[in-house]
Short mmCIF file of C-alpha atoms in Angstrom, two decimals:
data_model
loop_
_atom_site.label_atom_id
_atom_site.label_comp_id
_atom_site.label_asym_id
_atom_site.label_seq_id
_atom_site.Cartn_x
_atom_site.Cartn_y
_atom_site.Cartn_z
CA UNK A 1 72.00 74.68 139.51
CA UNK A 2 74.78 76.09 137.25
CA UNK A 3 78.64 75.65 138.72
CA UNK A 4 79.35 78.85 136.91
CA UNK A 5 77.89 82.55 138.06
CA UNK A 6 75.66 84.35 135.57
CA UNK A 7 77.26 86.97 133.14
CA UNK A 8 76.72 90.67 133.14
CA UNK A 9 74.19 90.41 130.13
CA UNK A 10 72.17 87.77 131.81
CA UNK A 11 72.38 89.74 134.86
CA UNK A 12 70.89 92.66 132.94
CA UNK A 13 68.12 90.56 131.53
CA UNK A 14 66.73 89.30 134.56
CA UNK A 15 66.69 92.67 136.10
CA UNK A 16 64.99 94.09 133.09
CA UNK A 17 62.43 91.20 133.09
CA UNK A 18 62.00 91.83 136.99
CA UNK A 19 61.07 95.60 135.98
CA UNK A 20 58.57 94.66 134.28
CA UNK A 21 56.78 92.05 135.86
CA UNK A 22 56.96 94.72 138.94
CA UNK A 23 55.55 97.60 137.30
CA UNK A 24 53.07 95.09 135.39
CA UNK A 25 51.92 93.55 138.68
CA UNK A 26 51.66 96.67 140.02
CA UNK A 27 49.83 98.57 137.10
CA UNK A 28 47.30 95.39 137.34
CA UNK A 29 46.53 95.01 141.00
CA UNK A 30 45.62 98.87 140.77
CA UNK A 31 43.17 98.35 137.19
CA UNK A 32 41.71 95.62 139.15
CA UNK A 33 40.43 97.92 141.62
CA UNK A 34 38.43 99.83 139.21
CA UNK A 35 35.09 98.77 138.68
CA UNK A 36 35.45 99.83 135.21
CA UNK A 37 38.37 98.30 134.05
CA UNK A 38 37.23 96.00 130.71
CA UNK A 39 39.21 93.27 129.55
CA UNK A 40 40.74 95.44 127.35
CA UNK A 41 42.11 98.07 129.51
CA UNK A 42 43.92 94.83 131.50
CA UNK A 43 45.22 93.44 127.79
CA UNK A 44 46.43 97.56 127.34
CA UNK A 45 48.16 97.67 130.45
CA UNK A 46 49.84 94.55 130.18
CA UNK A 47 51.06 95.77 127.21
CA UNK A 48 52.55 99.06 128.47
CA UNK A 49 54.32 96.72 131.14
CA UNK A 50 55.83 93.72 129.62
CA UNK A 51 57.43 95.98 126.66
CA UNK A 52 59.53 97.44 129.49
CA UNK A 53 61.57 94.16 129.30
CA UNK A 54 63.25 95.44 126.18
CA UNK A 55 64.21 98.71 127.04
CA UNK A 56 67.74 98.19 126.28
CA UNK A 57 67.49 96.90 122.98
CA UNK A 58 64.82 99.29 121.82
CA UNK A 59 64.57 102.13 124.07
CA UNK A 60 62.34 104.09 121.56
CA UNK A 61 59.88 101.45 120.38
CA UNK A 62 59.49 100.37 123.88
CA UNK A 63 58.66 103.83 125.08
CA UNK A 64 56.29 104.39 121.74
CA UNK A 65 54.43 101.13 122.90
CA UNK A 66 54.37 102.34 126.76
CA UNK A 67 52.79 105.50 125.92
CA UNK A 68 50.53 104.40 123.15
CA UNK A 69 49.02 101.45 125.35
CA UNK A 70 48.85 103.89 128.34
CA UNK A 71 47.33 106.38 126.65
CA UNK A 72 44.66 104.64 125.37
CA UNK A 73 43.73 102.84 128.60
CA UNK A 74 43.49 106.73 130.29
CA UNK A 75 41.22 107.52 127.65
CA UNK A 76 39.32 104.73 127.19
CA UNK A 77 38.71 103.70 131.42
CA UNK A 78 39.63 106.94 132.95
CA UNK A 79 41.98 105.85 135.73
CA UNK A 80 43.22 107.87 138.68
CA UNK A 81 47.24 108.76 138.41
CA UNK A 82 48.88 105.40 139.53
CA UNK A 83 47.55 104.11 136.15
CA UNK A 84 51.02 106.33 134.28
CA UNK A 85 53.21 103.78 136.21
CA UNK A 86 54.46 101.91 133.17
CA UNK A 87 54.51 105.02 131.21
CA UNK A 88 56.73 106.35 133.82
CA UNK A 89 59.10 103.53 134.05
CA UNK A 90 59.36 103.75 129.83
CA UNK A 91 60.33 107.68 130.32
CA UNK A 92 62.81 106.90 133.55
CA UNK A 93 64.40 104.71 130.99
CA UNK A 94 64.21 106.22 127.87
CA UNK A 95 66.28 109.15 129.71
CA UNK A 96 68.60 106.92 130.75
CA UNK A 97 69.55 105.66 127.61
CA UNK A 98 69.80 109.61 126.57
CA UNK A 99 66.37 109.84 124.88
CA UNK A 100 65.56 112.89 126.82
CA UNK A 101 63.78 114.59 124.35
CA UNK A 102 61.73 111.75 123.57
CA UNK A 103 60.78 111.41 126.78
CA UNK A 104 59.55 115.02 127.49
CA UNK A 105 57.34 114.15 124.11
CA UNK A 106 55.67 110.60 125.29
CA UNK A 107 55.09 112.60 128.74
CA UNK A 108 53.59 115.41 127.12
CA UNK A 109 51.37 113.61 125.08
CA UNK A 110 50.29 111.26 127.98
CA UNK A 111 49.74 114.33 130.16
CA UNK A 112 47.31 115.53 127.48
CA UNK A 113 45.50 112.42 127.31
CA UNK A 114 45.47 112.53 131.14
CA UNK A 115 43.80 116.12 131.27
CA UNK A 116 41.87 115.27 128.49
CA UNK A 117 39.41 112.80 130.91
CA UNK A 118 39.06 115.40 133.38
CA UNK A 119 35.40 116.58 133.56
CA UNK A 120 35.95 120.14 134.85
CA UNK A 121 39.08 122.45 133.72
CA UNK A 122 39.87 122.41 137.73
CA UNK A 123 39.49 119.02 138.60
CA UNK A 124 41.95 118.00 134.87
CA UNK A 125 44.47 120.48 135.88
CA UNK A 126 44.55 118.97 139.72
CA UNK A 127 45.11 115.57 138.31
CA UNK A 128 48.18 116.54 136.14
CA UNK A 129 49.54 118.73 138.24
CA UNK A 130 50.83 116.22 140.51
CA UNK A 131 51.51 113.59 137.45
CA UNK A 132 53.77 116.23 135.75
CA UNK A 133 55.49 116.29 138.70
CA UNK A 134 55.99 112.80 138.42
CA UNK A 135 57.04 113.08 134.64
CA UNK A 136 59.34 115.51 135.40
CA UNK A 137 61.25 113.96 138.34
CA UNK A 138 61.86 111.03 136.06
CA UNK A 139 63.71 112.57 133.02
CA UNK A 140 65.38 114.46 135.45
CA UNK A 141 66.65 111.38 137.42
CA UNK A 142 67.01 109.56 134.22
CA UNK A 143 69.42 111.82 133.36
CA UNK A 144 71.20 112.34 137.22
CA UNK A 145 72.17 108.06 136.54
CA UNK A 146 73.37 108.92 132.65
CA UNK A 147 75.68 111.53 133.74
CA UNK A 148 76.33 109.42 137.18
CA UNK A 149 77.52 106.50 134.50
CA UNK A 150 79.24 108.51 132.32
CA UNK A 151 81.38 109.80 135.27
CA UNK A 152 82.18 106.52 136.88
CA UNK A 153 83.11 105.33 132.92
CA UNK A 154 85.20 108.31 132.92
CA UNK A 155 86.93 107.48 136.45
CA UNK A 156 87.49 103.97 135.20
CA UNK A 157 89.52 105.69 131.78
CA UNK A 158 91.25 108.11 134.28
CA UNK A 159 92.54 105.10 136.27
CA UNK A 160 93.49 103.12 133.34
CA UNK A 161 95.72 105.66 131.96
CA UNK A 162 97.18 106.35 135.19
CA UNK A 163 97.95 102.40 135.54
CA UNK A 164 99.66 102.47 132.05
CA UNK A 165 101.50 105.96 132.94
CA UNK A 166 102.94 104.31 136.18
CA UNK A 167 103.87 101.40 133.56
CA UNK A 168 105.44 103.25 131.47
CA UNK A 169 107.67 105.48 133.66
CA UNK A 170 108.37 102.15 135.75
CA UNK A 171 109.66 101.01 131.68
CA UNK A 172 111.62 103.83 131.62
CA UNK A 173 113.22 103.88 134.75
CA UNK A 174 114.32 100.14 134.21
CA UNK A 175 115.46 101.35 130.52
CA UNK A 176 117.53 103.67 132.17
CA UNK A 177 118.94 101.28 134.21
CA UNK A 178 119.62 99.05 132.14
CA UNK A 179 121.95 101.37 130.08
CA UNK A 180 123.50 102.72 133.26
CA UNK A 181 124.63 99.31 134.44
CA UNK A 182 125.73 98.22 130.52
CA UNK A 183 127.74 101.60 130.77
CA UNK A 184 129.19 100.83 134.05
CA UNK A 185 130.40 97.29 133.14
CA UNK A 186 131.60 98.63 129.45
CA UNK A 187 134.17 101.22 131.89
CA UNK A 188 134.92 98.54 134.46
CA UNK A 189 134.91 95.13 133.44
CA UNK A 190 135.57 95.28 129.40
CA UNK A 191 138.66 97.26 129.89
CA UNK A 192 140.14 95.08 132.42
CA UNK A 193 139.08 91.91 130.34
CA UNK A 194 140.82 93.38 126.86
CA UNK A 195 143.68 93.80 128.57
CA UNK A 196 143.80 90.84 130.67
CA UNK A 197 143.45 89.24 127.26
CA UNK A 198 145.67 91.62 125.31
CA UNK A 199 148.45 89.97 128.05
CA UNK A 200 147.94 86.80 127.24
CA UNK A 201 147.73 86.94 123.65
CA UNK A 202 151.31 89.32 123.92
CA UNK A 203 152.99 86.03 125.90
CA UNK A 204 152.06 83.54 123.85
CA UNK A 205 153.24 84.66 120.56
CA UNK A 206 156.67 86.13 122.34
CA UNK A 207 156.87 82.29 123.92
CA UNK A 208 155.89 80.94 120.60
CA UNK A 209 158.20 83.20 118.46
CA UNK A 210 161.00 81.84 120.77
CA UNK A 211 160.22 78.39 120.23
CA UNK A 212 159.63 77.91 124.05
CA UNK A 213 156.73 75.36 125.25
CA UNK A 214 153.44 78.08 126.11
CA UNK A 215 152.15 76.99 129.45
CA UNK A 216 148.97 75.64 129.54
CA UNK A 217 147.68 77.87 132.04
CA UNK A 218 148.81 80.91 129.73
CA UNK A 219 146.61 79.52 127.20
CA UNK A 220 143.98 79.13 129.74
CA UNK A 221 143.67 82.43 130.38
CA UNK A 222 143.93 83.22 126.72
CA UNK A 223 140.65 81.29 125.82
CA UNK A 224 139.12 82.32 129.29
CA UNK A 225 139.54 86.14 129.04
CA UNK A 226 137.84 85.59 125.52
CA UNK A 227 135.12 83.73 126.35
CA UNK A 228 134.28 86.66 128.54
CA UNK A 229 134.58 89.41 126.71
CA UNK A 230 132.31 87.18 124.06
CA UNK A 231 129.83 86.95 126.89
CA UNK A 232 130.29 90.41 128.15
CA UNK A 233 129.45 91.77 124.96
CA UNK A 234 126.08 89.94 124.79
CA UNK A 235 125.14 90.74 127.81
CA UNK A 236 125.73 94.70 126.94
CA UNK A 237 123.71 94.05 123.86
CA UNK A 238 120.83 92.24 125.97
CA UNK A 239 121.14 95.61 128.29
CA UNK A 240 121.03 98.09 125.81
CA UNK A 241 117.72 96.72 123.83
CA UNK A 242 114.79 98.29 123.98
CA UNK A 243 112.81 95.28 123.74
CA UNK A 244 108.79 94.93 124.00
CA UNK A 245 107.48 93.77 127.19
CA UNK A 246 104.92 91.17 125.59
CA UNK A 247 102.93 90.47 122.18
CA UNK A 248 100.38 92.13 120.87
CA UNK A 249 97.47 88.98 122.12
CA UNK A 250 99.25 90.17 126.14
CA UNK A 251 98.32 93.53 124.97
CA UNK A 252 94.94 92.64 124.38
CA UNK A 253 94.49 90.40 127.10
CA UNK A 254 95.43 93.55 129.59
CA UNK A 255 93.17 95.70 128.27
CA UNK A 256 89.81 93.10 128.70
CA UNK A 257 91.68 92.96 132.30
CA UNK A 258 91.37 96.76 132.23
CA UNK A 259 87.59 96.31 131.20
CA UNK A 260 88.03 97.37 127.40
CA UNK A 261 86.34 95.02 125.00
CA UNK A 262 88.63 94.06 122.61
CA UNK A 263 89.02 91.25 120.41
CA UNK A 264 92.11 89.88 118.64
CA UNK A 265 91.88 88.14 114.44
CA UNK A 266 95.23 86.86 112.98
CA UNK A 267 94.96 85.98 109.39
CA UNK A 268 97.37 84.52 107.31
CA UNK A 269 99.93 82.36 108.43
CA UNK A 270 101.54 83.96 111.69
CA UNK A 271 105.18 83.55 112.28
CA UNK A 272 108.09 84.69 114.38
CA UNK A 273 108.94 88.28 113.05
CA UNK A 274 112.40 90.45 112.79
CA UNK A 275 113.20 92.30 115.98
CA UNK A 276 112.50 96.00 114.23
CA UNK A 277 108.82 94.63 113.16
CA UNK A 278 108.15 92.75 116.44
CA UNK A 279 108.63 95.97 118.06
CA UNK A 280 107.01 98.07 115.67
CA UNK A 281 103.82 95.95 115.81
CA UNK A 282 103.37 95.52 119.59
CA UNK A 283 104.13 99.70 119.78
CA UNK A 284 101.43 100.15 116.98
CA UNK A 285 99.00 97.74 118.90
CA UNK A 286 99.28 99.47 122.37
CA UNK A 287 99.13 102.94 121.53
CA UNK A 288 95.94 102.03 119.50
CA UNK A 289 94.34 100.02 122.43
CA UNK A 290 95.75 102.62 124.71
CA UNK A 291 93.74 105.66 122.26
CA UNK A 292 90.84 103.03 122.36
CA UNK A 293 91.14 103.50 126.45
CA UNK A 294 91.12 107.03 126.70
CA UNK A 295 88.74 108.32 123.75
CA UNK A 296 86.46 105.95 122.40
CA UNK A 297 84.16 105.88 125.42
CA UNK A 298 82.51 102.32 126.00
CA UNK A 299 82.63 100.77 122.96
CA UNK A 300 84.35 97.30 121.07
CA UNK A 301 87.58 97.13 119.88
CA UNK A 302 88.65 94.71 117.41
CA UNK A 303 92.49 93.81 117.01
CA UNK A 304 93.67 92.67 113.40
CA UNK A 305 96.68 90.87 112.73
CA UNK A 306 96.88 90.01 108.58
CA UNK A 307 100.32 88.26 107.70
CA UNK A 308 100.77 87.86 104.15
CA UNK A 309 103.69 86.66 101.61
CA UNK A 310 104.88 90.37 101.42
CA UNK A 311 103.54 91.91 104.67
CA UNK A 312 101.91 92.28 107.89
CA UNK A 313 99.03 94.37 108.11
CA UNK A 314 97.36 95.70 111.82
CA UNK A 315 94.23 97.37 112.09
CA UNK A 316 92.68 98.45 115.49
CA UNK A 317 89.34 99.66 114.93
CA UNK A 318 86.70 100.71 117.15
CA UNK A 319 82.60 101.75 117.13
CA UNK A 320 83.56 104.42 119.74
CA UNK A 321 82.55 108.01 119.75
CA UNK A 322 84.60 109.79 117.33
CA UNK A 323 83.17 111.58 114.32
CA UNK A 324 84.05 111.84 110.79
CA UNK A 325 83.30 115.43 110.40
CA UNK A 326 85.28 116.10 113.79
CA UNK A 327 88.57 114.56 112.72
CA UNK A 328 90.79 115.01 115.83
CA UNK A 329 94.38 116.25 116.05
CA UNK A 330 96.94 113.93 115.81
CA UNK A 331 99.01 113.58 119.43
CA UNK A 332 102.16 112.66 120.02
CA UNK A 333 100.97 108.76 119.98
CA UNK A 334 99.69 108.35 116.72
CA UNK A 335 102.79 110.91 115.08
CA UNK A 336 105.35 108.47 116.95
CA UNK A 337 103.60 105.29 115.35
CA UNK A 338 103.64 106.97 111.63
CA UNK A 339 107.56 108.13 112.09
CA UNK A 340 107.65 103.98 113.16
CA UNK A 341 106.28 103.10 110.35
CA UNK A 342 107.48 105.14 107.67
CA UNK A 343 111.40 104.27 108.63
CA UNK A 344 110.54 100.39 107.92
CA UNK A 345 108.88 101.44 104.60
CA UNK A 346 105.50 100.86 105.80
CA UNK A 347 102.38 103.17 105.49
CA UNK A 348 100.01 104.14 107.88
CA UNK A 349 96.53 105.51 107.95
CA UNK A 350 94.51 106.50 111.21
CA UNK A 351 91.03 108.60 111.51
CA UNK A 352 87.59 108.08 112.10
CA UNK A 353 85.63 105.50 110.19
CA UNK A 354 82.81 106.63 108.36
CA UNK A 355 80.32 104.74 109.94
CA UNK A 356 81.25 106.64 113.67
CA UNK A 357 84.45 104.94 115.46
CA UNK A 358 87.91 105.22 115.28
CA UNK A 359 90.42 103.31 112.37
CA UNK A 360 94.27 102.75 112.73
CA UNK A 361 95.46 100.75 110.03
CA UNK A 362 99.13 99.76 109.37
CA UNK A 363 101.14 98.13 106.38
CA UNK A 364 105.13 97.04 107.10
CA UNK A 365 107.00 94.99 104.41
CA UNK A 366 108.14 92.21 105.92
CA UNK A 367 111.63 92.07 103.43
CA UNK A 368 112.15 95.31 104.92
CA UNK A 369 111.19 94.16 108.45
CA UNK A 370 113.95 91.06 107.40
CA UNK A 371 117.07 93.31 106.16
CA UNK A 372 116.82 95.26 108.94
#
């Protein structure tokens, strides 16, 4: 037995292979109850079961295959109604997976084939009456779970930006903070200190210019009251940075917390950066992931990091939902990352990909980034 728990794929797997080895087991106990059922109408139902397994991958070519082999079986042994079972489990999923319309069709045409065996216009239209009822209540639960799904996914999104909102104003607050205490001890302490110091520095040249001994602890409190006001001043400047909370691989390690997939690539030789780029990269990085979050739906994310003689390049790209002939309008994000970029001497390009997904791509000169 395995030490570690299965995955979410594997999970998936195993409950796909369970549908259809149910349905299958079903389908078969019920042919075998038919005196008429030929070896061929148990190799056709078989068929229209075990494809069910690969639903996910191929929701259309699975329910092609369930219909097909169920189809033929109605017309070729005549069964009575629980025979559409795997048919109905292909057009449960197919709607699912948002195939709605293609569902209606395989039930349609399987209806047909169903009425088609009837000997009498009654007696066919009182065996799919019920069936279509069947039909029916499975695209329409099919799609009650997609839009179910699509509403939890959008809860999750809803939660995740209101985690990184209550981050943010929690940054800001502590920003704030920060600058009120640096202000507080520029008024109170640095005054006190320069003077303090400006004392000192006033005795010992009037004891020197007299050609008197300076007392040691004069001098003492000469080099003292400068030492502080060296360290006072670096503290105010540690205060009064606005420095990123984290690197961009933190960033992307939150938001696989946050249940985004996301990968991170770093080409190129990666180094420590100047303080202006360092900033500007992680900014770039988490307003992309954070766009990723909120827009793209549930799709992969893929983190870039090139570093080259010259520059540093960032793309954050995703398969999401957006659309190239839908471009949207750019927010407040994405015009605060270009104004970022453009006063290092960068470029920056952001849209939808042509192949469906979202692109944000990002060039900053590292001499710039350097001079700065």
């Amino acid at each position: 037995m395995s030490a570690y728990p299965a995955g979410p794929a594997t999970r998936q797997r195993l409950a796909d292979s369970a549908l259809a080895v149910v349905v299958g087991a079903l389908a078969l106990t019920v042919a075998a109850f038919d005196a008429d059922t030929a070896a061929v109408d148990f190799a056709l139902v078989a068929l229209s079961s075990l494809v069910l397994a690969f639903h996910r991958a191929a929701p259309l070519v699975v329910l092609a295959a369930a219909t097909a082999g169920g189809t033929a079986y109605v017309l070729h042994a005549h069964p009575g109604a629980l025979a559409a079972l795997p048919v109905l489990a292909a057009v449960l999923t197919a709607a699912q997976l948002g195939h709605r319309g293609w569902a209606a069709v395989a039930s349609g045409v399987y209806l047909t084939a169903y009425i088609a065996t009837g000997s009498t216009t009654q007696e066919a239209v009182g065996k799919a009456g019920l069936l279509a009822g069947w039909f029916l209540c499975m695209v329409v639960a099919g799609l009650a779970d997609r839009n179910w799904q699509a509403y939890l996914r959008q809860t999750e999104q809803r939660a995740l930006e209101a985690e990184r909102t209550r981050e943010e104003a929690a940054l800001h607050r502590a920003g704030e903070e920060r600058l009120r205490i640096a202000r507080e001890l520029h008024d109170s302490l640095t005054h006190s200190i320069s003077i303090v110091k400006l004392q000192a520095g006033v005795a010992v040249h009037l004891a020197r210019k007299r050609g008197e001994e300076v007392p040691a602890a004069l001098l003492a409190i000469q080099e003292a009251s400068g030492e502080a006001m060296r360290e006072l001043r670096a503290t105010l400047e540690v205060l009064r940075t606005d420095e990123p909370t984290g690197t961009p691989a933190l960033l992307v390690e939150r938001a696989r917390a946050a249940g985004l997939a996301v990968d991170l690539a770093v080409a190129g030789a990666e180094r420590p950066l100047p303080a202006t780029l360092d900033r500007a990269a992680y900014r770039i990085v988490q307003e992309s992931l954070t766009n990723a979050a909120r827009h793209a739906g549930p799709a992969k994310v893929r983190v870039e990091l090139d570093y080259s003689e010259e520059d540093l390049t960032i793309r954050v790209e995703d398969d999401g939902a957006a659309d190239p002939d839908r471009p949207p309008e750019p927010g407040h994000g994405l015009s605060g990352m270009r104004e970022r970029v453009t006063a290092l001497g960068g470029t920056l390009t952001a849209g939808p990909r042509a192949e469906g997904g979202f692109s944000v791509r990002a060039q900053l000169p590292l001499r710039v980034g350097e001079s700065a």
